[in-house]
Amino acid sequence: MHVDPSDLSAQESYRLLTGIVVPRPIAWVSTLSGTGGVNLAPFSTFTFVAPKPPMVGFSVGRKGSTYKDTARNILTRETYVVHIADRGLMEPLHESAEEVAPEVSEAEMLGLETLPSDCIEVPRLAAAPVAMECRLRQVLEFGDTRSRFLVGEVLRIHIRDGLVRDGKIDSAELDPICRLAGPNYATLGEIRTLRAMQQTKKHSGA
Ligand SMILES: Cc1cc2nc3c(=O)[nH]c(=O)nc-3n(C[C@H](O)[C@H](O)[C@H](O)COP(=O)(O)O)c2cc1C
């Protein structure tokens, strides 16, 4: 089978891509709405883009002609928290994608406890094993749908005790969830360790 993307609608293309680019890590993002409620939503177009200062990015689409609450809140306040959810948080994470009015706090609706952040006014989720306080640094717009890729600098990283060994996160212990196509999720399968590559200091940030 061969596909010419110019024959596909945005929705058809989205369906294919979300099955091709798998598994995807998920940024579970808290923002503050105009009325001060804690907005929460998952975004699986997520990666890190630079290590120093640490920067992470994810892409937010639009609902019809308007941007989703997360993008609007981030562009207004320029601060947000990116969380990593573990297996136990799969259901609340999924539920937090429900479309609700901008003034409704998904964190409150789902009974998720929040904690004050250290560097920004946006609270973080107490239950998440990792929370990264972020300040918006760059917004890039892509495609006919004008999806916005939001890049933020990580100002503070909160990591649950016991997850870091020798400066590295223990992936099995973190037990993160990831997104497949549709309402499908996965957890980590077999982890195999291959030989470490020789890295010069010059290349270690690549
Ligand atoms: C696991 C998961 C990943 C998602 N990833 C994205 C994404 O990368 N980009 C996007 O625009 N919407 C994504 N969505 C949909 C948004 O979470 C959904 O539209 C949500 O209602 C947006 O909330 P907001 O209006 O409060 O920002 C995803 C949904 C789920 C369940």
CSV table of C-alpha atoms and ligand atoms in Angstrom, one decimal:
chain,number,residue,atom,x,y,z
A,1,MET,CA,0.0,0.0,0.0
A,2,HIS,CA,1.2,3.5,-0.8
A,3,VAL,CA,-0.3,6.7,0.5
A,4,ASP,CA,-0.1,10.1,-1.1
A,5,PRO,CA,-0.7,12.5,1.9
A,6,SER,CA,-2.1,15.1,-0.4
A,7,ASP,CA,-5.1,12.8,-0.9
A,8,LEU,CA,-5.8,12.7,2.8
A,9,SER,CA,-7.9,15.1,4.9
A,10,ALA,CA,-6.3,16.4,8.1
A,11,GLN,CA,-8.4,13.9,10.0
A,12,GLU,CA,-7.4,10.9,7.9
A,13,SER,CA,-3.8,11.9,8.1
A,14,TYR,CA,-4.1,12.3,11.9
A,15,ARG,CA,-5.6,8.8,12.2
A,16,LEU,CA,-2.7,7.3,10.3
A,17,LEU,CA,0.1,9.3,12.0
A,18,THR,CA,-1.2,8.5,15.5
A,19,GLY,CA,-0.9,4.9,14.6
A,20,ILE,CA,2.5,5.2,13.0
A,21,VAL,CA,4.3,7.4,15.6
A,22,VAL,CA,3.9,5.0,18.5
A,23,PRO,CA,4.4,4.7,21.4
A,24,ARG,CA,4.2,8.3,22.3
A,25,PRO,CA,5.1,9.7,25.8
A,26,ILE,CA,2.4,11.9,27.3
A,27,ALA,CA,2.8,15.4,28.7
A,28,TRP,CA,0.0,15.8,31.3
A,29,VAL,CA,-0.2,19.6,31.5
A,30,SER,CA,-1.6,21.8,34.2
A,31,THR,CA,-2.4,25.5,33.5
A,32,LEU,CA,-4.3,28.2,35.3
A,33,SER,CA,-7.5,29.5,33.6
A,34,GLY,CA,-8.6,33.1,33.6
A,35,THR,CA,-10.7,32.4,36.7
A,36,GLY,CA,-7.9,30.6,38.5
A,37,GLY,CA,-9.1,27.0,38.1
A,38,VAL,CA,-6.5,24.3,37.5
A,39,ASN,CA,-6.9,23.1,33.9
A,40,LEU,CA,-5.5,19.7,33.1
A,41,ALA,CA,-5.1,17.9,29.8
A,42,PRO,CA,-2.9,15.3,28.2
A,43,PHE,CA,-0.7,15.9,25.0
A,44,SER,CA,1.1,13.0,23.3
A,45,THR,CA,3.0,15.1,20.8
A,46,PHE,CA,5.6,15.4,23.4
A,47,THR,CA,9.4,15.4,23.5
A,48,PHE,CA,12.4,17.2,25.0
A,49,VAL,CA,14.2,19.5,22.7
A,50,ALA,CA,17.3,20.6,24.6
A,51,PRO,CA,19.1,19.6,27.8
A,52,LYS,CA,20.6,22.9,29.0
A,53,PRO,CA,18.6,24.8,29.9
A,54,PRO,CA,16.2,21.8,29.8
A,55,MET,CA,13.4,22.5,27.3
A,56,VAL,CA,10.4,20.4,26.5
A,57,GLY,CA,7.7,20.8,23.8
A,58,PHE,CA,4.3,19.5,22.8
A,59,SER,CA,1.8,20.4,20.1
A,60,VAL,CA,-1.7,21.7,20.7
A,61,GLY,CA,-4.3,21.5,18.0
A,62,ARG,CA,-7.5,23.5,17.7
A,63,LYS,CA,-11.1,22.9,18.4
A,64,GLY,CA,-12.7,24.3,15.3
A,65,SER,CA,-11.4,27.8,14.9
A,66,THR,CA,-10.2,28.3,18.5
A,67,TYR,CA,-7.2,27.0,20.4
A,68,LYS,CA,-7.6,24.5,23.2
A,69,ASP,CA,-7.8,25.9,26.8
A,70,THR,CA,-4.2,24.7,27.5
A,71,ALA,CA,-2.7,26.7,24.6
A,72,ARG,CA,-4.8,29.8,25.5
A,73,ASN,CA,-3.8,29.6,29.2
A,74,ILE,CA,-0.1,29.1,28.4
A,75,LEU,CA,0.0,32.0,25.9
A,76,THR,CA,-1.7,34.3,28.6
A,77,ARG,CA,0.3,33.3,31.7
A,78,GLU,CA,3.4,31.8,30.0
A,79,THR,CA,3.7,29.3,32.8
A,80,TYR,CA,2.6,25.6,33.2
A,81,VAL,CA,3.5,22.3,34.7
A,82,VAL,CA,4.3,19.2,32.6
A,83,HIS,CA,3.7,15.9,34.5
A,84,ILE,CA,4.5,12.3,33.7
A,85,ALA,CA,1.8,9.9,34.6
A,86,ASP,CA,2.4,6.4,35.8
A,87,ARG,CA,0.2,3.3,35.4
A,88,GLY,CA,-2.0,4.2,38.4
A,89,LEU,CA,-2.9,7.6,36.8
A,90,MET,CA,-4.0,6.2,33.4
A,91,GLU,CA,-7.7,6.7,34.0
A,92,PRO,CA,-7.7,10.2,35.4
A,93,LEU,CA,-5.3,11.2,32.7
A,94,HIS,CA,-7.7,9.9,30.1
A,95,GLU,CA,-10.7,11.5,31.7
A,96,SER,CA,-8.8,14.9,31.8
A,97,ALA,CA,-9.1,15.0,28.0
A,98,GLU,CA,-12.8,15.4,28.3
A,99,GLU,CA,-14.0,18.7,26.8
A,100,VAL,CA,-15.3,20.9,29.5
A,101,ALA,CA,-16.0,24.7,29.8
A,102,PRO,CA,-12.8,26.7,30.2
A,103,GLU,CA,-13.7,27.7,33.8
A,104,VAL,CA,-14.2,24.1,35.0
A,105,SER,CA,-11.1,22.8,36.8
A,106,GLU,CA,-10.4,19.2,35.6
A,107,ALA,CA,-8.1,18.7,38.6
A,108,GLU,CA,-11.0,19.4,41.0
A,109,MET,CA,-13.5,17.5,38.9
A,110,LEU,CA,-11.3,14.4,39.1
A,111,GLY,CA,-10.4,14.8,42.8
A,112,LEU,CA,-6.7,15.2,42.1
A,113,GLU,CA,-4.8,16.9,44.9
A,114,THR,CA,-2.5,19.8,43.9
A,115,LEU,CA,0.5,21.3,45.5
A,116,PRO,CA,2.0,24.8,45.1
A,117,SER,CA,4.9,25.0,42.6
A,118,ASP,CA,8.2,26.5,43.6
A,119,CYS,CA,8.9,28.9,40.7
A,120,ILE,CA,5.5,29.6,39.1
A,121,GLU,CA,1.9,30.3,40.2
A,122,VAL,CA,0.5,27.2,38.4
A,123,PRO,CA,0.0,24.3,40.9
A,124,ARG,CA,1.3,20.8,40.2
A,125,LEU,CA,-0.3,17.4,40.8
A,126,ALA,CA,0.6,15.7,44.0
A,127,ALA,CA,0.2,12.2,42.6
A,128,ALA,CA,2.4,12.5,39.6
A,129,PRO,CA,5.9,10.8,39.9
A,130,VAL,CA,7.5,13.7,37.9
A,131,ALA,CA,6.4,17.3,37.6
A,132,MET,CA,8.3,19.9,35.6
A,133,GLU,CA,7.6,23.6,36.2
A,134,CYS,CA,7.9,25.4,32.8
A,135,ARG,CA,8.1,28.9,31.4
A,136,LEU,CA,7.0,29.3,27.7
A,137,ARG,CA,10.0,30.1,25.5
A,138,GLN,CA,8.8,29.6,21.9
A,139,VAL,CA,5.7,29.0,19.9
A,140,LEU,CA,5.9,27.4,16.4
A,141,GLU,CA,2.8,27.0,14.2
A,142,PHE,CA,2.6,24.2,11.7
A,143,GLY,CA,0.3,23.0,8.8
A,144,ASP,CA,-3.1,23.9,7.5
A,145,THR,CA,-4.6,23.1,11.0
A,146,ARG,CA,-2.2,25.6,12.5
A,147,SER,CA,-1.2,23.3,15.3
A,148,ARG,CA,1.0,25.1,17.8
A,149,PHE,CA,4.2,23.5,19.1
A,150,LEU,CA,4.9,25.1,22.5
A,151,VAL,CA,8.4,24.9,23.8
A,152,GLY,CA,9.0,25.7,27.5
A,153,GLU,CA,12.1,25.9,29.7
A,154,VAL,CA,12.0,23.7,32.7
A,155,LEU,CA,12.6,25.8,35.8
A,156,ARG,CA,12.2,23.0,38.4
A,157,ILE,CA,11.9,19.3,38.3
A,158,HIS,CA,10.0,17.4,41.1
A,159,ILE,CA,10.8,13.7,41.2
A,160,ARG,CA,9.3,11.1,43.5
A,161,ASP,CA,11.8,9.8,46.0
A,162,GLY,CA,13.5,6.6,45.0
A,163,LEU,CA,13.2,7.1,41.2
A,164,VAL,CA,16.7,8.5,40.6
A,165,ARG,CA,19.7,6.2,40.7
A,166,ASP,CA,23.1,7.4,39.8
A,167,GLY,CA,21.6,10.6,38.2
A,168,LYS,CA,19.3,8.6,36.0
A,169,ILE,CA,15.6,7.8,36.3
A,170,ASP,CA,14.8,4.1,36.8
A,171,SER,CA,12.3,3.6,33.9
A,172,ALA,CA,10.8,0.4,35.4
A,173,GLU,CA,10.2,2.2,38.7
A,174,LEU,CA,8.7,5.2,37.0
A,175,ASP,CA,6.3,2.9,35.2
A,176,PRO,CA,5.1,5.6,32.7
A,177,ILE,CA,2.2,5.2,30.4
A,178,CYS,CA,2.2,6.0,26.7
A,179,ARG,CA,-0.4,6.6,23.9
A,180,LEU,CA,-1.1,4.5,20.9
A,181,ALA,CA,-3.8,5.3,18.3
A,182,GLY,CA,-7.3,6.0,19.5
A,183,PRO,CA,-8.2,5.5,23.2
A,184,ASN,CA,-5.4,3.0,23.5
A,185,TYR,CA,-2.5,3.2,26.0
A,186,ALA,CA,0.5,1.0,26.8
A,187,THR,CA,2.9,0.5,29.7
A,188,LEU,CA,6.6,-0.5,29.3
A,189,GLY,CA,7.3,-3.9,28.1
A,190,GLU,CA,10.6,-5.7,28.2
A,191,ILE,CA,13.6,-3.4,28.8
A,192,ARG,CA,16.8,-4.6,27.2
A,193,THR,CA,20.2,-3.0,27.9
A,194,LEU,CA,22.7,-2.9,25.1
A,195,ARG,CA,26.4,-1.8,25.3
A,196,ALA,CA,26.9,1.9,26.1
A,197,MET,CA,28.2,4.0,23.2
A,198,GLN,CA,31.5,5.9,23.7
A,199,GLN,CA,30.5,9.5,24.0
A,200,THR,CA,32.8,12.5,24.1
A,201,LYS,CA,31.8,15.4,26.2
A,202,LYS,CA,31.3,17.4,23.0
A,203,HIS,CA,28.6,15.0,21.8
A,204,SER,CA,26.8,14.2,25.0
A,205,GLY,CA,24.2,17.0,24.5
A,206,ALA,CA,23.1,15.9,21.1
B,1,LIG,C1,-3.6,10.6,25.8
B,1,LIG,C2,-4.0,11.8,25.0
B,1,LIG,C3,-3.1,12.5,24.3
B,1,LIG,C4,-3.5,13.7,23.6
B,1,LIG,N1,-2.6,14.4,22.8
B,1,LIG,C5,-3.0,15.5,22.2
B,1,LIG,C6,-2.0,16.3,21.5
B,1,LIG,O1,-0.8,16.0,21.5
B,1,LIG,N2,-2.4,17.5,21.0
B,1,LIG,C7,-3.7,17.9,21.1
B,1,LIG,O2,-4.1,19.0,20.6
B,1,LIG,N3,-4.7,17.2,21.7
B,1,LIG,C8,-4.3,16.0,22.3
B,1,LIG,N4,-5.2,15.3,23.0
B,1,LIG,C9,-6.6,15.9,23.2
B,1,LIG,C10,-6.7,16.9,24.3
B,1,LIG,O3,-6.2,16.3,25.5
B,1,LIG,C11,-8.1,17.3,24.5
B,1,LIG,O4,-8.5,18.1,23.3
B,1,LIG,C12,-8.4,18.2,25.7
B,1,LIG,O5,-9.8,18.4,25.9
B,1,LIG,C13,-7.7,19.6,25.6
B,1,LIG,O6,-8.0,20.2,26.8
B,1,LIG,P1,-8.0,21.8,27.0
B,1,LIG,O7,-9.1,22.4,26.1
B,1,LIG,O8,-8.3,21.9,28.5
B,1,LIG,O9,-6.7,22.2,26.7
B,1,LIG,C14,-4.9,14.1,23.6
B,1,LIG,C15,-5.8,13.3,24.4
B,1,LIG,C16,-5.4,12.2,25.0
B,1,LIG,C17,-6.4,11.4,25.8
